[in-house]
Short mmCIF file of C-alpha atoms and ligand atoms in Angstrom, two decimals:
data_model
loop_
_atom_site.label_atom_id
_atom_site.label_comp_id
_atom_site.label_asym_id
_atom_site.label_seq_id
_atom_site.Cartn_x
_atom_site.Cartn_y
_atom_site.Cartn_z
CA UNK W 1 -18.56 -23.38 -30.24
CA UNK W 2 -18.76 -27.18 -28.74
CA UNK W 3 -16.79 -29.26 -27.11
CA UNK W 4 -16.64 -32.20 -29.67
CA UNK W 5 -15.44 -29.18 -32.33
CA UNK W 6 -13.07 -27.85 -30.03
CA UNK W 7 -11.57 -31.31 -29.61
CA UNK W 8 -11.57 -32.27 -33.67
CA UNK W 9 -9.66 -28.93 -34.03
CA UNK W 10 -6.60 -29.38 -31.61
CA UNK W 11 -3.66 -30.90 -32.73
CA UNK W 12 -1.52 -30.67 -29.36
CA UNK W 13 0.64 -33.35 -28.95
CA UNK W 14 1.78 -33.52 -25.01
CA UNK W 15 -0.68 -30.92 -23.59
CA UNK W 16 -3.45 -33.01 -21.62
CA UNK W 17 -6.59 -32.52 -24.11
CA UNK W 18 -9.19 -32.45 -21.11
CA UNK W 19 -11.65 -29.53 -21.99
CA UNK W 20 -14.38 -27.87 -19.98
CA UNK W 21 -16.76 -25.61 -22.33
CA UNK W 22 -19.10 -23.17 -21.51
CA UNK W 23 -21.66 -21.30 -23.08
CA UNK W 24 -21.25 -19.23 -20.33
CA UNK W 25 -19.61 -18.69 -17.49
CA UNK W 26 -18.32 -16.19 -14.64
CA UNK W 27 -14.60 -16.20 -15.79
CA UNK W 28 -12.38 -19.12 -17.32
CA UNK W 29 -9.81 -17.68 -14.75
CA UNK W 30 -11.92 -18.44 -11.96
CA UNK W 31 -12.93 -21.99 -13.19
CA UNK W 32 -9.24 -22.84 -13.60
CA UNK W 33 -8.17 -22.08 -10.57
CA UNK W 34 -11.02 -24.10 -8.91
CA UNK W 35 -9.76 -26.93 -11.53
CA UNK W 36 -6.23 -26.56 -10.46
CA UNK W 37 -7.35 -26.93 -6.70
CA UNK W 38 -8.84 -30.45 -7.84
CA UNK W 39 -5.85 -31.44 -9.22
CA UNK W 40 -6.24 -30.75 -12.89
CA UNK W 41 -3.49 -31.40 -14.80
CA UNK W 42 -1.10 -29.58 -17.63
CA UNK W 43 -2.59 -28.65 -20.96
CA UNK W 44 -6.67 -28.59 -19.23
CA UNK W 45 -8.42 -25.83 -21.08
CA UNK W 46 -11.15 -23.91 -19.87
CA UNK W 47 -12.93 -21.94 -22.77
CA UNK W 48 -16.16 -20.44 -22.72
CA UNK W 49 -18.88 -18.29 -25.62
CA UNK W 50 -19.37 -15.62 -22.67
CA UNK W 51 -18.21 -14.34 -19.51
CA UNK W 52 -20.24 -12.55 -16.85
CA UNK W 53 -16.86 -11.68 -15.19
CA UNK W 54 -14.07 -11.52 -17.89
CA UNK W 55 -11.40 -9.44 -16.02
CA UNK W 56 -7.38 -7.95 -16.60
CA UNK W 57 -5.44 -6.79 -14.17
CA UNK W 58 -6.15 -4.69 -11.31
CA UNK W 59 -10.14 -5.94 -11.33
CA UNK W 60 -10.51 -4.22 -14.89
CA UNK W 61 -13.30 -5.83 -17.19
CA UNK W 62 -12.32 -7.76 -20.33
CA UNK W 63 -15.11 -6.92 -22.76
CA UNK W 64 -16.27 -9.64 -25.42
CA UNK W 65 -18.83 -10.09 -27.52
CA UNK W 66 -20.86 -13.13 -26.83
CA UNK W 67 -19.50 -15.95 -29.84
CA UNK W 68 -17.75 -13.52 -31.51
CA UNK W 69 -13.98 -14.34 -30.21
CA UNK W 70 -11.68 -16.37 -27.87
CA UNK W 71 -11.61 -16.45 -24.10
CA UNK W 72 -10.15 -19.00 -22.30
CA UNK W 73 -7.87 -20.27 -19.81
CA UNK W 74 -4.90 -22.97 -20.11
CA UNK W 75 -3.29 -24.40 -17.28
CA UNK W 76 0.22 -25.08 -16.64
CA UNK W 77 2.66 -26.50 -14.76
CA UNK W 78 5.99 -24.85 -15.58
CA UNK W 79 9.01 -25.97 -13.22
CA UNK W 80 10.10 -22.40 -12.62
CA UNK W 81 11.12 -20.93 -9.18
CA UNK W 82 8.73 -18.28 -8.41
CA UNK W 83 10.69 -15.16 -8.89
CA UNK W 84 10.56 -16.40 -12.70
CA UNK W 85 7.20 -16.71 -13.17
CA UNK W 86 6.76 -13.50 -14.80
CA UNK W 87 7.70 -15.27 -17.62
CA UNK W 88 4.57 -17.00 -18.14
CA UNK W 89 2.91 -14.27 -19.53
CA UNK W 90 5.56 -12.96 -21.87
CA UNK W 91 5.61 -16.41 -23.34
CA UNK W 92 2.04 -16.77 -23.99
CA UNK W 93 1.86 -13.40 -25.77
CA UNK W 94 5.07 -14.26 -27.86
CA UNK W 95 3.45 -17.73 -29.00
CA UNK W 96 0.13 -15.64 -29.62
CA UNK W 97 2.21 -12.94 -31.56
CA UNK W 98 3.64 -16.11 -33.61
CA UNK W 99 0.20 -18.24 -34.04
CA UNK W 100 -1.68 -14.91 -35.49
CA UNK W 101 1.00 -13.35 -37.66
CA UNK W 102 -0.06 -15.99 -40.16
CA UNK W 103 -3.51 -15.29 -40.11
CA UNK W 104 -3.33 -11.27 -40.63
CA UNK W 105 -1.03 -8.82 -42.96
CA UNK W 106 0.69 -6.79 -40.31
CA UNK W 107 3.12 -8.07 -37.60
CA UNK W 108 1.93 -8.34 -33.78
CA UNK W 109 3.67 -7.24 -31.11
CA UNK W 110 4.21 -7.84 -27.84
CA UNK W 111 3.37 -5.07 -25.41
CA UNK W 112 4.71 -5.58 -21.96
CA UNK W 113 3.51 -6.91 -19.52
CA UNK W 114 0.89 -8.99 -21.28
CA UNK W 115 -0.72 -7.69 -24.55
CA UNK W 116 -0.69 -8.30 -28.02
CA UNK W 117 -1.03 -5.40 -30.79
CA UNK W 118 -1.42 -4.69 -34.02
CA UNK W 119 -1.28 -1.55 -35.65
CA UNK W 120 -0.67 -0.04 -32.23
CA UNK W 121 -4.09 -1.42 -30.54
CA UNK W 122 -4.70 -4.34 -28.78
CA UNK W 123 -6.23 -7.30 -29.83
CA UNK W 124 -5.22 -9.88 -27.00
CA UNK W 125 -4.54 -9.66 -23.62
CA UNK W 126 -3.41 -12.28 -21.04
CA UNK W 127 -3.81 -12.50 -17.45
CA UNK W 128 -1.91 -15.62 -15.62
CA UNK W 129 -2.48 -16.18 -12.12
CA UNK W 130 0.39 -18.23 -10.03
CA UNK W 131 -1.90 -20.52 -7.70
CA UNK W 132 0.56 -21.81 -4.73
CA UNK W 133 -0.48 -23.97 -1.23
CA UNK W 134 2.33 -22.40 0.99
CA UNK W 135 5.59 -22.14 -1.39
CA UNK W 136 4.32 -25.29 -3.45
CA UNK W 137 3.16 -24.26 -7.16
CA UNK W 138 0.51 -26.10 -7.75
CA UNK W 139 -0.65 -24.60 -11.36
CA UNK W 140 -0.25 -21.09 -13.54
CA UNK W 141 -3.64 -20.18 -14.93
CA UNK W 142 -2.61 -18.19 -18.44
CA UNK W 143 -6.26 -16.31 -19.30
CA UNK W 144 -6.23 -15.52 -22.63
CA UNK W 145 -9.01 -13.08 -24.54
CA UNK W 146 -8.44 -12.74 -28.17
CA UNK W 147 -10.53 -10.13 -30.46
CA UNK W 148 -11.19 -12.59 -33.87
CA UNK W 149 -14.53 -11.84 -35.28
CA UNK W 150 -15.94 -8.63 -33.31
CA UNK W 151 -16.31 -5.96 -35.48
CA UNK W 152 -17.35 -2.95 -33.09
CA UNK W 153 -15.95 -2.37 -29.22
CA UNK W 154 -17.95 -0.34 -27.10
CA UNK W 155 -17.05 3.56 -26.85
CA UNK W 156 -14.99 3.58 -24.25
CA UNK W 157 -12.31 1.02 -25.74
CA UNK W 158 -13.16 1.68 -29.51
CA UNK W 159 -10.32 3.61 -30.42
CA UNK W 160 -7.59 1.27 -28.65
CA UNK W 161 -8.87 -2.14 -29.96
CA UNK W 162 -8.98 -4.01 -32.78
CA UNK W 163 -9.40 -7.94 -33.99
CA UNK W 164 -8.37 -10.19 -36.30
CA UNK W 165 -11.43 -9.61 -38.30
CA UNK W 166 -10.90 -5.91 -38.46
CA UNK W 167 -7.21 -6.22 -39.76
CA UNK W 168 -7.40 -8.58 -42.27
CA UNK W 169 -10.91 -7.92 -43.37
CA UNK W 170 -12.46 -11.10 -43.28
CA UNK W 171 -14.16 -13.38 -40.79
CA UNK W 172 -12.11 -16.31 -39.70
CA UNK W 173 -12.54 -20.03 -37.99
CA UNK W 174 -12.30 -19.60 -33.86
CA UNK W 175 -11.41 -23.26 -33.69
CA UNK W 176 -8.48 -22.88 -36.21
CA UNK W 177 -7.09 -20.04 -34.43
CA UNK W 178 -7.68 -21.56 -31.18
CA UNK W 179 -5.95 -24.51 -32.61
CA UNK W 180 -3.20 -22.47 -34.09
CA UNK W 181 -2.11 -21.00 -30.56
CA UNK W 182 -2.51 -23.56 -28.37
CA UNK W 183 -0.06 -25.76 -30.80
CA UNK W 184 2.39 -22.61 -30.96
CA UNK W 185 2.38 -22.34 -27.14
CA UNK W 186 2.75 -26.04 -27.17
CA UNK W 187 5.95 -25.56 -29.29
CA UNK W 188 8.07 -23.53 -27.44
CA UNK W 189 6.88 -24.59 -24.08
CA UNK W 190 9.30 -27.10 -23.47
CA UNK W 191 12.30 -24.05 -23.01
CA UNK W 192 10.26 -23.00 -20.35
CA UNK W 193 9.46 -25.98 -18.65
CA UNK W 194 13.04 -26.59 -18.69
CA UNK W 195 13.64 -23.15 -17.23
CA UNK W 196 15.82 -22.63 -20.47
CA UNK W 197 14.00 -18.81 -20.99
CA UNK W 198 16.63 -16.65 -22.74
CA UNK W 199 15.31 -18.02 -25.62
CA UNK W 200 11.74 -17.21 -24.83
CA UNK W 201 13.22 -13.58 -23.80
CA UNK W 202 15.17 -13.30 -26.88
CA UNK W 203 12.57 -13.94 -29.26
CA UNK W 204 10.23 -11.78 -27.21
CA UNK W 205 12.06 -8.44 -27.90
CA UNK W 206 11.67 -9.23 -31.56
CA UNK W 207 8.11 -9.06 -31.16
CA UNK W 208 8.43 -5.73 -29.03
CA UNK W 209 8.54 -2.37 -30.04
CA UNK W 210 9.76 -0.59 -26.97
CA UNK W 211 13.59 -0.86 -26.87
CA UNK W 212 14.88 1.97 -27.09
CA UNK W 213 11.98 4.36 -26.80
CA UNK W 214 11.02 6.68 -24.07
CA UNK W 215 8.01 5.37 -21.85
CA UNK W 216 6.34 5.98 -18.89
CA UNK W 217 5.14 3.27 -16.86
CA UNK W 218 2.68 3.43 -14.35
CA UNK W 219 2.47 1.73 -10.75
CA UNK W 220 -0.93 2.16 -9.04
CA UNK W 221 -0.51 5.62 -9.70
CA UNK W 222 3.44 5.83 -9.15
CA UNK W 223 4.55 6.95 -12.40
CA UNK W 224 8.42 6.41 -13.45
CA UNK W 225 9.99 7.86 -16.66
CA UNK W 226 12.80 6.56 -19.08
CA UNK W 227 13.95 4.32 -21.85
CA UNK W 228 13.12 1.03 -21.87
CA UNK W 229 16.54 -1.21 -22.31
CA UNK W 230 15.59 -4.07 -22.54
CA UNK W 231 14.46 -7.37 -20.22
CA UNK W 232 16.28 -9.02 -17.31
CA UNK W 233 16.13 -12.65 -17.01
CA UNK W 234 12.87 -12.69 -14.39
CA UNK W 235 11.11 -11.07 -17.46
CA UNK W 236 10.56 -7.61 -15.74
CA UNK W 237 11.64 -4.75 -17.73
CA UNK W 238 14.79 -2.81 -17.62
CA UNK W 239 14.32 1.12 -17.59
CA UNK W 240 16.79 3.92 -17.41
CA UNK W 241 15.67 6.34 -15.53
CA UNK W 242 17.86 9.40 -14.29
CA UNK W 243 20.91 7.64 -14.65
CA UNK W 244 19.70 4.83 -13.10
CA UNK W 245 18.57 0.98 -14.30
CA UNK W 246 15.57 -0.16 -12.80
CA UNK W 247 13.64 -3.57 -13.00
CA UNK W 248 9.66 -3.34 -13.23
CA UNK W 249 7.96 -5.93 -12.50
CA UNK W 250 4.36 -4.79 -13.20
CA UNK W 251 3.24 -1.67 -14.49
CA UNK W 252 0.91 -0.02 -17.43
CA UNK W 253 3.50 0.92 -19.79
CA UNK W 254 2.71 4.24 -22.59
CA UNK W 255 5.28 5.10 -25.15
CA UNK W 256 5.39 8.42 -25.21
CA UNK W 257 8.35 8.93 -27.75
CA UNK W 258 8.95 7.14 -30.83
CA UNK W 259 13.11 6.96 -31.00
CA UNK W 260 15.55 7.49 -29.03
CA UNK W 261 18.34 4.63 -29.93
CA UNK W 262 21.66 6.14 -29.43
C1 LIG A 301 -5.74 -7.79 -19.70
O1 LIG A 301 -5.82 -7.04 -18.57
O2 LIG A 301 -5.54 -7.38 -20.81
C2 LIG A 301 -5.98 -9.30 -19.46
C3 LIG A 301 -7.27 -9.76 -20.03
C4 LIG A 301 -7.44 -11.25 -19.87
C5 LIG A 301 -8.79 -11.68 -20.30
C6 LIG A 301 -8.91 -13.18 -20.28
S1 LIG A 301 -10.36 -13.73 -21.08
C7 LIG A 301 -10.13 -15.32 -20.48
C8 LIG A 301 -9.65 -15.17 -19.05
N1 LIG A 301 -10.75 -15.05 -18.13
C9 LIG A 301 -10.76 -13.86 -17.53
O3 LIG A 301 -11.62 -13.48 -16.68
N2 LIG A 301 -9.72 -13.12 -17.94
C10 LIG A 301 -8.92 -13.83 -18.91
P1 LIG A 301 -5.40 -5.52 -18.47
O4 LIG A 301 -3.99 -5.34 -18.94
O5 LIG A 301 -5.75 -5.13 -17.09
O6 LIG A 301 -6.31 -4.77 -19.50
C11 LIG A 301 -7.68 -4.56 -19.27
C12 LIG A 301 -8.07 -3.35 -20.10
O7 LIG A 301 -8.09 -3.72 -21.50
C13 LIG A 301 -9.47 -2.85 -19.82
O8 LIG A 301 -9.46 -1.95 -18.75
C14 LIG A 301 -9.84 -2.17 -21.12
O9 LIG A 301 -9.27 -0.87 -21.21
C15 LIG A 301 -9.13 -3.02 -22.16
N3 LIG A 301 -10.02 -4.02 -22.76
C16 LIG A 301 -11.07 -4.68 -22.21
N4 LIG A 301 -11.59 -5.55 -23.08
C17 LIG A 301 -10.86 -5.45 -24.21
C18 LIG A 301 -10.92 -6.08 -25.49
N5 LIG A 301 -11.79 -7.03 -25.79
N6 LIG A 301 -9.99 -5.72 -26.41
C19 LIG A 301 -9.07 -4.77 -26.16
N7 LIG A 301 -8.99 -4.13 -24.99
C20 LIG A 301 -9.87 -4.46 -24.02
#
């Protein structure tokens, strides 16, 4: 990609259009936060060809083939009070579910926390980081990796992820795509700058699968069983568990029945 490509291609209206490009680089995570520490303002993307340090949750690697997809890192400035900032992420993955649908012939969905399927594997997941100087928020990094073009995943995710390309059988434009979701998070960010989010939550559970079925979600190793029931209003995700409601916050969630609706 370049930067002068990158910049024909956008068609964001209020986001700032500032862009820092890299052939390669450690982690667009990383640079964004040392961005946001300068002062860098709303709508500053950080997108690179290659990371040396592309990472999830929990110090996991994100693996990407070199030019072959999307990895990069927007930053925001919502006006949300920190216990709603779990949000973040379930927004960006709805707008991503929204801003790829048109692209391939089966229907993303959101996984919770912070991926986006098809056909049950992933193809994008998201990983924002709250950066705060004592209780002031001074940015949200959202990390995004999208599978477009990549073809083959090394052995020991091959059989849980997939990309664009795969699905719909044809290589497509990263710049159009890239253009496609930053516009589509662009369009319903204003509900969540405004803190208005049942919208956000709303339209997130029609992306989602998991209402309704049984799951088990894991907690650095504590491991909880239910139904999922839906979201509270933080974002975390409502579970019944032995009688019981519970909000999770975080968590590696497995479906582990299909149905259960009453
Ligand atoms: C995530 O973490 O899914 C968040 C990934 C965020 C990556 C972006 S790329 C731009 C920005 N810069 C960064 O350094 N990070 C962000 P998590 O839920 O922890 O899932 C990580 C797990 O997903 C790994 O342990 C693998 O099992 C799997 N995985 C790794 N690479 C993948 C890929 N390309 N496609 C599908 N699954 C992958």
């Amino acid at each position: 990609m370049n930067e002068a490509e990158i910049r024909r291609a956008l068609t964001t209206m209020t986001f700032e259009r500032t862009i820092h490009y890299y052939r390669t680089l450690d982690s667009t995570n990383i640079r964004a936060k040392t961005l946001i520490d300068g002062g860098a303002r709303e709508g500053t993307l950080v997108i690179a060809d290659e990371q040396t340090s592309g990472h999830g949750r929990f110090g996991r690697k994100w693996v990407s083939e070199s030019g072959k997809n999307l990895t990069f890192s927007l930053i925001l400035q919502p006006k949300l009070p920190a216990d709603k900032l779990g949000v973040v992420s379930l927004y960006a993955s709805l707008a991503i579910a929204k801003a790829i649908e048109n692209f391939v012939p089966a229907k993303p969905e959101c996984k919770w926390p912070n991926d986006v399927l098809i056909d049950g594997k992933k193809v994008c997941g998201i990983l924002s980081k709250a950066i705060t100087v004592g209780s002031i928020l001074k940015g949200v990094v959202v990390g995004i990796g999208i599978n477009v073009n990549q073809q083959k995943f090394p052995e020991e995710i091959g059989a849980t992820a997939t990309s664009l390309s795969i699905i719909a059988g044809k290589t497509f434009d990263r710049y159009e795509i890239l253009a496609t979701i930053l516009k589509t998070m662009e369009s319903i960010y204003y509900e969540m700058q405004n803190g208005i989010l049942g919208n956000i939550l709303k339209e997130w559970m029609r992306y989602s699968t998991i209402v309704g079925k049984e799951i088990r979600i894991d907690r650095h190793g504590s491991v909880i069983s239910g139904t999922a029931t839906g979201l509270a209003d933080d974002g975390g995700l409502i579970v019944r568990s032995n009688g019981k409601e519970l909000k999770m916050l975080a968590g590696e969630v497995t479906i582990i029945q299909k149905e259960n609706r009453p």
